[in-house]
Amino acid sequence: MQGFVKVAKMHELTPGERKLVELEGVRIAIFNLDGDFYAIEDVCTHDGGPLVEGDVLEGGQIRCPRHGARFDIRTGQALSMPAFSPTATYEVQVDGDDVWVEAPF
Ligand code: FES
């Protein structure tokens, strides 16, 4: 799968689970939301908070553990202050039991 990196097995990432990986120096948080996989850069655009450590809220949102900004895990969009800019998203593909994420570069 060109341009993608294998990052997990499906059974490691059951619905509601998350995993942090680092690819080429970029921290990427991978989420399983009700069976669908998403990947966002693990950097809050307010002040660099580790999004993977936040609470997952209804509607596929993650709340930054530092100051509470909310982001849409599916789109990376910032949904509340104090963050205004989106965080990067990466495509995720599943092949058999393997979860692959788009390489950041
Ligand atoms: S670092 Fe995330 S809300 Fe401030």
Tab-separated table of N, CA and C and ligand atoms in Angstrom:
chain	number	residue	atom	x	y	z
A	1	MET	N	0.861	-1.182	0.000
A	1	MET	CA	0.000	0.000	0.000
A	1	MET	C	0.898	1.233	0.000
A	2	GLN	N	1.125	1.766	-1.169
A	2	GLN	CA	2.104	2.835	-1.319
A	2	GLN	C	1.668	4.111	-0.584
A	3	GLY	N	2.613	4.686	0.145
A	3	GLY	CA	2.312	5.927	0.853
A	3	GLY	C	1.660	5.714	2.199
A	4	PHE	N	1.466	4.455	2.578
A	4	PHE	CA	0.842	4.146	3.863
A	4	PHE	C	1.799	3.322	4.712
A	5	VAL	N	1.610	3.403	6.033
A	5	VAL	CA	2.435	2.657	6.974
A	5	VAL	C	1.516	1.827	7.862
A	6	LYS	N	1.874	0.558	8.043
A	6	LYS	CA	1.077	-0.305	8.923
A	6	LYS	C	1.329	0.112	10.370
A	7	VAL	N	0.261	0.396	11.110
A	7	VAL	CA	0.439	0.954	12.452
A	7	VAL	C	-0.217	0.127	13.557
A	8	ALA	N	-1.111	-0.795	13.203
A	8	ALA	CA	-1.814	-1.537	14.261
A	8	ALA	C	-2.531	-2.731	13.656
A	9	LYS	N	-2.937	-3.603	14.543
A	9	LYS	CA	-3.845	-4.686	14.183
A	9	LYS	C	-5.257	-4.264	14.586
A	10	MET	N	-6.208	-4.678	13.811
A	10	MET	CA	-7.605	-4.306	14.106
A	10	MET	C	-7.993	-4.659	15.535
A	11	HIS	N	-7.573	-5.843	16.021
A	11	HIS	CA	-8.005	-6.286	17.343
A	11	HIS	C	-7.384	-5.452	18.467
A	12	GLU	N	-6.321	-4.693	18.145
A	12	GLU	CA	-5.741	-3.788	19.152
A	12	GLU	C	-6.571	-2.520	19.297
A	13	LEU	N	-7.342	-2.218	18.281
A	13	LEU	CA	-8.081	-0.962	18.229
A	13	LEU	C	-9.572	-1.255	18.109
A	14	THR	N	-10.129	-1.773	19.153
A	14	THR	CA	-11.560	-2.053	19.157
A	14	THR	C	-12.320	-0.727	19.266
A	15	PRO	N	-13.608	-0.706	18.958
A	15	PRO	CA	-14.364	0.545	19.021
A	15	PRO	C	-14.187	1.263	20.357
A	16	GLY	N	-13.871	2.537	20.279
A	16	GLY	CA	-13.628	3.350	21.471
A	16	GLY	C	-12.167	3.444	21.842
A	17	GLU	N	-11.335	2.599	21.213
A	17	GLU	CA	-9.911	2.606	21.541
A	17	GLU	C	-9.166	3.640	20.702
A	18	ARG	N	-7.971	3.970	21.147
A	18	ARG	CA	-7.102	4.894	20.424
A	18	ARG	C	-5.674	4.419	20.560
A	19	LYS	N	-4.836	4.882	19.657
A	19	LYS	CA	-3.429	4.503	19.705
A	19	LYS	C	-2.593	5.650	19.176
A	20	LEU	N	-1.479	5.884	19.838
A	20	LEU	CA	-0.547	6.917	19.396
A	20	LEU	C	0.609	6.262	18.665
A	21	VAL	N	0.933	6.790	17.483
A	21	VAL	CA	2.104	6.320	16.764
A	21	VAL	C	2.919	7.548	16.376
A	22	GLU	N	4.181	7.326	16.088
A	22	GLU	CA	5.025	8.418	15.616
A	22	GLU	C	5.620	8.005	14.287
A	23	LEU	N	5.327	8.780	13.254
A	23	LEU	CA	5.819	8.482	11.914
A	23	LEU	C	6.632	9.662	11.426
A	24	GLU	N	7.874	9.397	11.130
A	24	GLU	CA	8.754	10.438	10.603
A	24	GLU	C	8.729	11.688	11.481
A	25	GLY	N	8.683	11.468	12.804
A	25	GLY	CA	8.720	12.573	13.746
A	25	GLY	C	7.380	13.233	13.993
A	26	VAL	N	6.319	12.738	13.359
A	26	VAL	CA	4.990	13.308	13.533
A	26	VAL	C	4.169	12.381	14.424
A	27	ARG	N	3.620	12.938	15.511
A	27	ARG	CA	2.773	12.146	16.416
A	27	ARG	C	1.370	12.097	15.833
A	28	ILE	N	0.864	10.872	15.644
A	28	ILE	CA	-0.452	10.687	15.030
A	28	ILE	C	-1.299	9.833	15.959
A	29	ALA	N	-2.497	10.333	16.253
A	29	ALA	CA	-3.444	9.616	17.104
A	29	ALA	C	-4.482	8.936	16.211
A	30	ILE	N	-4.624	7.622	16.394
A	30	ILE	CA	-5.558	6.836	15.590
A	30	ILE	C	-6.711	6.420	16.482
A	31	PHE	N	-7.912	6.609	16.000
A	31	PHE	CA	-9.117	6.330	16.783
A	31	PHE	C	-10.004	5.346	16.039
A	32	ASN	N	-10.654	4.485	16.794
A	32	ASN	CA	-11.731	3.659	16.269
A	32	ASN	C	-13.034	4.216	16.837
A	33	LEU	N	-13.811	4.854	15.963
A	33	LEU	CA	-15.110	5.404	16.365
A	33	LEU	C	-16.193	4.497	15.802
A	34	ASP	N	-16.743	3.666	16.644
A	34	ASP	CA	-17.835	2.776	16.221
A	34	ASP	C	-17.475	1.971	14.975
A	35	GLY	N	-16.228	1.520	14.903
A	35	GLY	CA	-15.822	0.653	13.801
A	35	GLY	C	-15.180	1.376	12.632
A	36	ASP	N	-15.215	2.694	12.634
A	36	ASP	CA	-14.557	3.463	11.583
A	36	ASP	C	-13.269	4.070	12.151
A	37	PHE	N	-12.223	4.063	11.333
A	37	PHE	CA	-10.911	4.513	11.810
A	37	PHE	C	-10.590	5.910	11.289
A	38	TYR	N	-9.982	6.707	12.165
A	38	TYR	CA	-9.586	8.071	11.817
A	38	TYR	C	-8.216	8.349	12.424
A	39	ALA	N	-7.487	9.235	11.794
A	39	ALA	CA	-6.169	9.609	12.315
A	39	ALA	C	-6.018	11.126	12.245
A	40	ILE	N	-5.568	11.701	13.351
A	40	ILE	CA	-5.308	13.137	13.402
A	40	ILE	C	-3.928	13.360	14.009
A	41	GLU	N	-3.356	14.504	13.675
A	41	GLU	CA	-2.083	14.830	14.304
A	41	GLU	C	-2.350	15.058	15.788
A	42	ASP	N	-1.475	14.512	16.620
A	42	ASP	CA	-1.672	14.547	18.073
A	42	ASP	C	-1.149	15.854	18.657
A	43	VAL	N	-1.590	16.949	18.051
A	43	VAL	CA	-1.118	18.258	18.496
A	43	VAL	C	-2.300	19.224	18.483
A	44	CYS	N	-2.664	19.694	19.656
A	44	CYS	CA	-3.707	20.707	19.738
A	44	CYS	C	-3.164	22.002	19.145
A	45	THR	N	-3.959	22.627	18.298
A	45	THR	CA	-3.480	23.835	17.616
A	45	THR	C	-3.525	25.060	18.520
A	46	HIS	N	-4.038	24.917	19.734
A	46	HIS	CA	-3.973	26.045	20.671
A	46	HIS	C	-2.575	26.176	21.252
A	47	ASP	N	-2.085	25.100	21.880
A	47	ASP	CA	-0.785	25.212	22.533
A	47	ASP	C	-0.070	23.874	22.592
A	48	GLY	N	-0.358	23.007	21.614
A	48	GLY	CA	0.401	21.766	21.486
A	48	GLY	C	-0.006	20.638	22.410
A	49	GLY	N	-1.173	20.707	23.004
A	49	GLY	CA	-1.627	19.645	23.913
A	49	GLY	C	-1.731	18.291	23.216
A	50	PRO	N	-1.530	17.210	23.975
A	50	PRO	CA	-1.599	15.856	23.411
A	50	PRO	C	-3.050	15.385	23.306
A	51	LEU	N	-3.628	15.507	22.133
A	51	LEU	CA	-5.058	15.197	21.965
A	51	LEU	C	-5.381	13.747	22.310
A	52	VAL	N	-4.442	12.841	22.064
A	52	VAL	CA	-4.720	11.418	22.313
A	52	VAL	C	-5.045	11.155	23.783
A	53	GLU	N	-4.638	12.066	24.665
A	53	GLU	CA	-4.894	11.887	26.098
A	53	GLU	C	-6.210	12.526	26.539
A	54	GLY	N	-6.943	13.106	25.592
A	54	GLY	CA	-8.195	13.760	25.937
A	54	GLY	C	-9.363	12.795	26.016
A	55	ASP	N	-10.506	13.350	26.452
A	55	ASP	CA	-11.736	12.558	26.518
A	55	ASP	C	-12.394	12.552	25.142
A	56	VAL	N	-12.871	11.371	24.739
A	56	VAL	CA	-13.672	11.273	23.520
A	56	VAL	C	-15.123	11.541	23.914
A	57	LEU	N	-15.745	12.490	23.213
A	57	LEU	CA	-17.105	12.901	23.524
A	57	LEU	C	-18.061	12.380	22.458
A	58	GLU	N	-19.340	12.518	22.724
A	58	GLU	CA	-20.338	12.097	21.731
A	58	GLU	C	-20.139	12.884	20.450
A	59	GLY	N	-20.488	12.267	19.345
A	59	GLY	CA	-20.373	12.943	18.063
A	59	GLY	C	-18.966	12.919	17.490
A	60	GLY	N	-18.105	12.047	18.031
A	60	GLY	CA	-16.762	11.927	17.471
A	60	GLY	C	-15.862	13.098	17.778
A	61	GLN	N	-16.037	13.699	18.951
A	61	GLN	CA	-15.192	14.820	19.340
A	61	GLN	C	-14.165	14.370	20.368
A	62	ILE	N	-13.005	15.063	20.347
A	62	ILE	CA	-11.982	14.844	21.368
A	62	ILE	C	-11.752	16.176	22.074
A	63	ARG	N	-11.624	16.116	23.401
A	63	ARG	CA	-11.396	17.338	24.165
A	63	ARG	C	-9.937	17.378	24.608
A	64	CYS	N	-9.259	18.445	24.259
A	64	CYS	CA	-7.847	18.586	24.626
A	64	CYS	C	-7.715	18.559	26.146
A	65	PRO	N	-6.774	17.757	26.655
A	65	PRO	CA	-6.638	17.661	28.112
A	65	PRO	C	-6.055	18.903	28.766
A	66	ARG	N	-5.509	19.820	27.973
A	66	ARG	CA	-4.888	21.002	28.598
A	66	ARG	C	-5.904	22.090	28.932
A	67	HIS	N	-6.579	22.617	27.925
A	67	HIS	CA	-7.485	23.753	28.178
A	67	HIS	C	-8.877	23.514	27.631
A	68	GLY	N	-9.153	22.316	27.154
A	68	GLY	CA	-10.526	21.943	26.831
A	68	GLY	C	-11.020	22.212	25.429
A	69	ALA	N	-10.188	22.646	24.515
A	69	ALA	CA	-10.662	22.830	23.135
A	69	ALA	C	-11.152	21.485	22.596
A	70	ARG	N	-12.205	21.549	21.810
A	70	ARG	CA	-12.750	20.321	21.223
A	70	ARG	C	-12.457	20.291	19.723
A	71	PHE	N	-12.153	19.087	19.223
A	71	PHE	CA	-11.878	18.865	17.807
A	71	PHE	C	-12.739	17.720	17.306
A	72	ASP	N	-13.106	17.800	16.027
A	72	ASP	CA	-13.802	16.690	15.373
A	72	ASP	C	-12.746	15.685	14.927
A	73	ILE	N	-12.819	14.479	15.469
A	73	ILE	CA	-11.829	13.451	15.147
A	73	ILE	C	-11.892	13.081	13.658
A	74	ARG	N	-13.066	13.209	13.050
A	74	ARG	CA	-13.223	12.794	11.648
A	74	ARG	C	-12.643	13.803	10.671
A	75	THR	N	-12.656	15.087	11.043
A	75	THR	CA	-12.229	16.129	10.101
A	75	THR	C	-11.041	16.934	10.592
A	76	GLY	N	-10.725	16.838	11.877
A	76	GLY	CA	-9.668	17.651	12.464
A	76	GLY	C	-10.102	19.068	12.793
A	77	GLN	N	-11.336	19.423	12.457
A	77	GLN	CA	-11.827	20.786	12.656
A	77	GLN	C	-11.838	21.165	14.129
A	78	ALA	N	-11.386	22.373	14.434
A	78	ALA	CA	-11.506	22.904	15.793
A	78	ALA	C	-12.957	23.325	16.013
A	79	LEU	N	-13.554	22.885	17.113
A	79	LEU	CA	-14.973	23.130	17.361
A	79	LEU	C	-15.215	24.117	18.486
A	80	SER	N	-14.193	24.390	19.279
A	80	SER	CA	-14.419	25.334	20.384
A	80	SER	C	-13.112	26.016	20.753
A	81	MET	N	-13.258	27.174	21.375
A	81	MET	CA	-12.089	27.895	21.880
A	81	MET	C	-11.460	27.069	23.006
A	82	PRO	N	-10.196	27.263	23.259
A	82	PRO	CA	-9.325	28.306	22.720
A	82	PRO	C	-8.612	27.935	21.422
A	83	ALA	N	-9.009	26.852	20.750
A	83	ALA	CA	-8.383	26.511	19.475
A	83	ALA	C	-9.236	27.059	18.333
A	84	PHE	N	-8.587	27.538	17.288
A	84	PHE	CA	-9.291	28.062	16.120
A	84	PHE	C	-8.947	27.283	14.848
A	85	SER	N	-7.727	26.787	14.780
A	85	SER	CA	-7.261	26.122	13.554
A	85	SER	C	-7.443	24.620	13.665
A	86	PRO	N	-7.703	23.950	12.530
A	86	PRO	CA	-7.834	22.495	12.558
A	86	PRO	C	-6.490	21.821	12.802
A	87	THR	N	-6.545	20.599	13.289
A	87	THR	CA	-5.350	19.779	13.345
A	87	THR	C	-5.349	18.893	12.100
A	88	ALA	N	-4.167	18.461	11.686
A	88	ALA	CA	-4.063	17.696	10.440
A	88	ALA	C	-4.751	16.343	10.566
A	89	THR	N	-5.278	15.864	9.456
A	89	THR	CA	-5.869	14.529	9.410
A	89	THR	C	-5.073	13.680	8.428
A	90	TYR	N	-5.161	12.363	8.631
A	90	TYR	CA	-4.466	11.423	7.763
A	90	TYR	C	-5.432	10.304	7.407
A	91	GLU	N	-5.353	9.863	6.173
A	91	GLU	CA	-6.245	8.792	5.724
A	91	GLU	C	-5.864	7.472	6.391
A	92	VAL	N	-6.873	6.690	6.728
A	92	VAL	CA	-6.646	5.371	7.322
A	92	VAL	C	-7.285	4.320	6.411
A	93	GLN	N	-6.570	3.219	6.208
A	93	GLN	CA	-7.127	2.110	5.437
A	93	GLN	C	-6.951	0.834	6.240
A	94	VAL	N	-7.919	-0.059	6.087
A	94	VAL	CA	-7.875	-1.352	6.756
A	94	VAL	C	-7.760	-2.423	5.680
A	95	ASP	N	-6.818	-3.340	5.892
A	95	ASP	CA	-6.618	-4.442	4.954
A	95	ASP	C	-6.515	-5.714	5.785
A	96	GLY	N	-7.565	-6.510	5.767
A	96	GLY	CA	-7.586	-7.689	6.625
A	96	GLY	C	-7.590	-7.257	8.074
A	97	ASP	N	-6.571	-7.712	8.835
A	97	ASP	CA	-6.468	-7.348	10.251
A	97	ASP	C	-5.508	-6.175	10.457
A	98	ASP	N	-5.015	-5.625	9.367
A	98	ASP	CA	-4.006	-4.575	9.479
A	98	ASP	C	-4.616	-3.183	9.270
A	99	VAL	N	-4.168	-2.249	10.118
A	99	VAL	CA	-4.587	-0.855	10.010
A	99	VAL	C	-3.393	-0.061	9.494
A	100	TRP	N	-3.621	0.687	8.436
A	100	TRP	CA	-2.563	1.469	7.786
A	100	TRP	C	-2.936	2.944	7.863
A	101	VAL	N	-1.944	3.772	8.010
A	101	VAL	CA	-2.212	5.200	8.004
A	101	VAL	C	-1.309	5.859	6.953
A	102	GLU	N	-1.866	6.887	6.360
A	102	GLU	CA	-1.142	7.663	5.340
A	102	GLU	C	0.135	8.235	5.961
A	103	ALA	N	1.239	8.085	5.288
A	103	ALA	CA	2.493	8.647	5.778
A	103	ALA	C	2.399	10.175	5.739
A	104	PRO	N	2.922	10.839	6.763
A	104	PRO	CA	2.775	12.298	6.821
A	104	PRO	C	3.586	13.049	5.778
A	105	PHE	N	4.605	12.421	5.187
A	105	PHE	CA	5.396	13.131	4.163
A	105	PHE	C	5.542	12.289	2.927
B	1	FES	S1	-3.341	23.159	24.390
B	1	FES	FE1	-5.230	22.336	23.773
B	1	FES	S2	-6.718	23.706	24.489
B	1	FES	FE2	-4.826	24.590	25.044
